[in-house]
Short mmCIF file of C-alpha atoms in Angstrom, two decimals:
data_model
loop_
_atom_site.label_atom_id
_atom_site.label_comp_id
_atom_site.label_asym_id
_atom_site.label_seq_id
_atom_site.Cartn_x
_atom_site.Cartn_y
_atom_site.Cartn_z
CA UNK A 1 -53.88 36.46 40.53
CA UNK A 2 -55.27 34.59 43.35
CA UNK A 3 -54.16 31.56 45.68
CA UNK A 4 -55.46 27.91 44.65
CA UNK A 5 -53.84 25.93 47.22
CA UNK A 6 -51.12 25.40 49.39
CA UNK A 7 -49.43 22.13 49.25
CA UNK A 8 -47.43 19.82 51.81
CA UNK A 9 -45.85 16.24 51.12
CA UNK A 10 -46.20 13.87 54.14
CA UNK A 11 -45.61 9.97 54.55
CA UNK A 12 -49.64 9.02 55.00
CA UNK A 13 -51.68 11.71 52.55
CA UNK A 14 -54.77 9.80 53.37
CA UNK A 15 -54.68 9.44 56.84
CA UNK A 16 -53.21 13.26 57.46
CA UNK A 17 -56.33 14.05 54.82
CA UNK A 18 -59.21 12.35 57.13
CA UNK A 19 -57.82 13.40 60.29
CA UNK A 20 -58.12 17.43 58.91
CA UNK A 21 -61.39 16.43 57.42
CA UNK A 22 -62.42 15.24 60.52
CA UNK A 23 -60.76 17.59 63.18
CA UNK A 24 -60.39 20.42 61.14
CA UNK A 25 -63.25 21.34 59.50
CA UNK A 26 -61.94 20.82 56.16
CA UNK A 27 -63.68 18.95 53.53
CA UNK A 28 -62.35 16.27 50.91
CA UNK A 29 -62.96 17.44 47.21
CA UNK A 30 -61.04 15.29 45.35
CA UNK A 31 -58.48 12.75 46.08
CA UNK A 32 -56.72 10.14 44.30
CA UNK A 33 -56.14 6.30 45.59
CA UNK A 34 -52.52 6.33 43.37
CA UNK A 35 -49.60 8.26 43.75
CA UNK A 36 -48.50 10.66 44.91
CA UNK A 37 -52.41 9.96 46.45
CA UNK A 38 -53.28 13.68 46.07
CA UNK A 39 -55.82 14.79 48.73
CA UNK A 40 -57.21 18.46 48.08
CA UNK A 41 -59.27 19.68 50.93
CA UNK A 42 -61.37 23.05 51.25
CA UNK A 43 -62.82 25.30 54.23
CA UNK A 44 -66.31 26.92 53.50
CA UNK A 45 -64.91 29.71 52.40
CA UNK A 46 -63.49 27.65 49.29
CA UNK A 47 -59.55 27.92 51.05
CA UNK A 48 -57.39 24.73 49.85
CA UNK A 49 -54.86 22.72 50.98
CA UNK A 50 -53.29 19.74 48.79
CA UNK A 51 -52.13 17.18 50.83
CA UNK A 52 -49.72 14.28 49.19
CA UNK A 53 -47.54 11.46 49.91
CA UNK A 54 -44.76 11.63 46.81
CA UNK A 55 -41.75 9.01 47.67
CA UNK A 56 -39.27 10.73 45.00
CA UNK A 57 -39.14 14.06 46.81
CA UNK A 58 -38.07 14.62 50.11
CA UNK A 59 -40.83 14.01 53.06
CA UNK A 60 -40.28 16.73 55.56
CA UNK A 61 -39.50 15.86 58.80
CA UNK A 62 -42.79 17.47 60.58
CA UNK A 63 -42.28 16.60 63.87
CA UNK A 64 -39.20 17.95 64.40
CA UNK A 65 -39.89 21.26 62.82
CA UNK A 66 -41.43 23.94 64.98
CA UNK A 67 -44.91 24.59 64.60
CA UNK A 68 -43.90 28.76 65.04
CA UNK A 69 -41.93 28.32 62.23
CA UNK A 70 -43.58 26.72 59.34
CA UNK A 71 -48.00 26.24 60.11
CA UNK A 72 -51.26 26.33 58.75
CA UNK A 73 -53.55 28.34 60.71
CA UNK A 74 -57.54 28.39 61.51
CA UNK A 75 -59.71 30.56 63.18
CA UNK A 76 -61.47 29.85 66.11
CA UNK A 77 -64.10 31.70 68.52
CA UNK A 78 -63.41 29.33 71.35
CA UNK A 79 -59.80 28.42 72.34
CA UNK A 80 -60.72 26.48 75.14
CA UNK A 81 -63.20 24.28 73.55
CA UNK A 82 -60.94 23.78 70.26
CA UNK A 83 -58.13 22.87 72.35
CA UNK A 84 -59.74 20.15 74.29
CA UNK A 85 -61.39 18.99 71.20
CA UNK A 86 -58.12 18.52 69.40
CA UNK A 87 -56.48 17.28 72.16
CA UNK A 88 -59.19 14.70 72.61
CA UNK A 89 -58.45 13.48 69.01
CA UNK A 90 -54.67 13.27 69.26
CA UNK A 91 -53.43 16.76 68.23
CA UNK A 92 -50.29 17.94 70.63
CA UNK A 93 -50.46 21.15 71.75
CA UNK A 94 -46.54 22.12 71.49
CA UNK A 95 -47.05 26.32 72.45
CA UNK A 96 -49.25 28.71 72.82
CA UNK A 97 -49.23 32.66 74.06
CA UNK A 98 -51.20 36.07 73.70
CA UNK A 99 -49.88 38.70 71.22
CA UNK A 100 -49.54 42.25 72.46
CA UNK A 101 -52.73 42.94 70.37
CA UNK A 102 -54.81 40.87 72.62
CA UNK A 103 -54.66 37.84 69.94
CA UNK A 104 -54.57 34.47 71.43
CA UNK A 105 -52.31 31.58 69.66
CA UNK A 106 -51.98 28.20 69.81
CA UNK A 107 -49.23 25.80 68.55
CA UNK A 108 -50.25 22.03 67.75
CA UNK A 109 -49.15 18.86 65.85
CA UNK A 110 -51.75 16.73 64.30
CA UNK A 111 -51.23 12.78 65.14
CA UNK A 112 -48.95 12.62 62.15
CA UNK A 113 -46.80 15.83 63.25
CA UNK A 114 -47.98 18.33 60.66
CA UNK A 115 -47.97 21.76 62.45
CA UNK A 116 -51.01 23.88 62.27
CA UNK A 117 -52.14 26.34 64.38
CA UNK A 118 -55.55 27.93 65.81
CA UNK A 119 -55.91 31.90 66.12
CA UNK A 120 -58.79 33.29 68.57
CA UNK A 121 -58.32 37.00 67.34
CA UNK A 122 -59.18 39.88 69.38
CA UNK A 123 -60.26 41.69 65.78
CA UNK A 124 -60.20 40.21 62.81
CA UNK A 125 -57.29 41.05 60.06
CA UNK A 126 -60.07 41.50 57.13
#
């Protein structure tokens, strides 16, 4: 087997959806203008991520759930730059630290408060 796609439910699928399109270097392959206005995005390396606004189940409350506990992560090769980038277009930084393996992690909130993270790793994991 293989992953397809991970999924989240949030209040504004298209907005979230364009903001990680724009900010995240995601791209829009298909989305849908009913509901539950289905939004599937994909990196280059053909990684997706479903994003949906369905009223009859439960909308997690994203901002109040902490980014170290539930995120979606993406690589970077320049913290600094990412960060200020991000900031610049409304992501909140919320934490950040260096692992013991030299790995450095960052903690953030898009404008809508989905949690997502960027990685600068000190070697890659494959």
């Amino acid at each position: 087997m293989k992953l397809e796609h991970s999924a989240i439910n949030v209040k504004d699928a298209k907005a979230v959806a364009q903001w990680w399109s724009e900010h995240l270097g995601m791209r829009i392959v298909m989305e849908s203008d009913e509901p539950p206005f289905m939004h599937f995005l994909a990196d280059d390396d053909g990684a997706m991520m479903e994003i949906y606004a369905m009223a009859e189940a439960e909308v997690p409350d994203w901002a109040n759930i902490d980014p170290q506990s539930i995120h979606f992560a993406f690589t970077t090769k320049d913290m600094d730059a990412e960060q200020a980038r991000l900031e610049a277009g409304g992501a909140e930084v919320v934490a950040g630290r260096t692992s013991p393996a030299g790995d450095r992690l960052l903690f953030l909130r898009d404008p809508y408060g989905t949690p997502f993270q960027l990685v600068q790793r000190k070697q890659p994991l494959l």
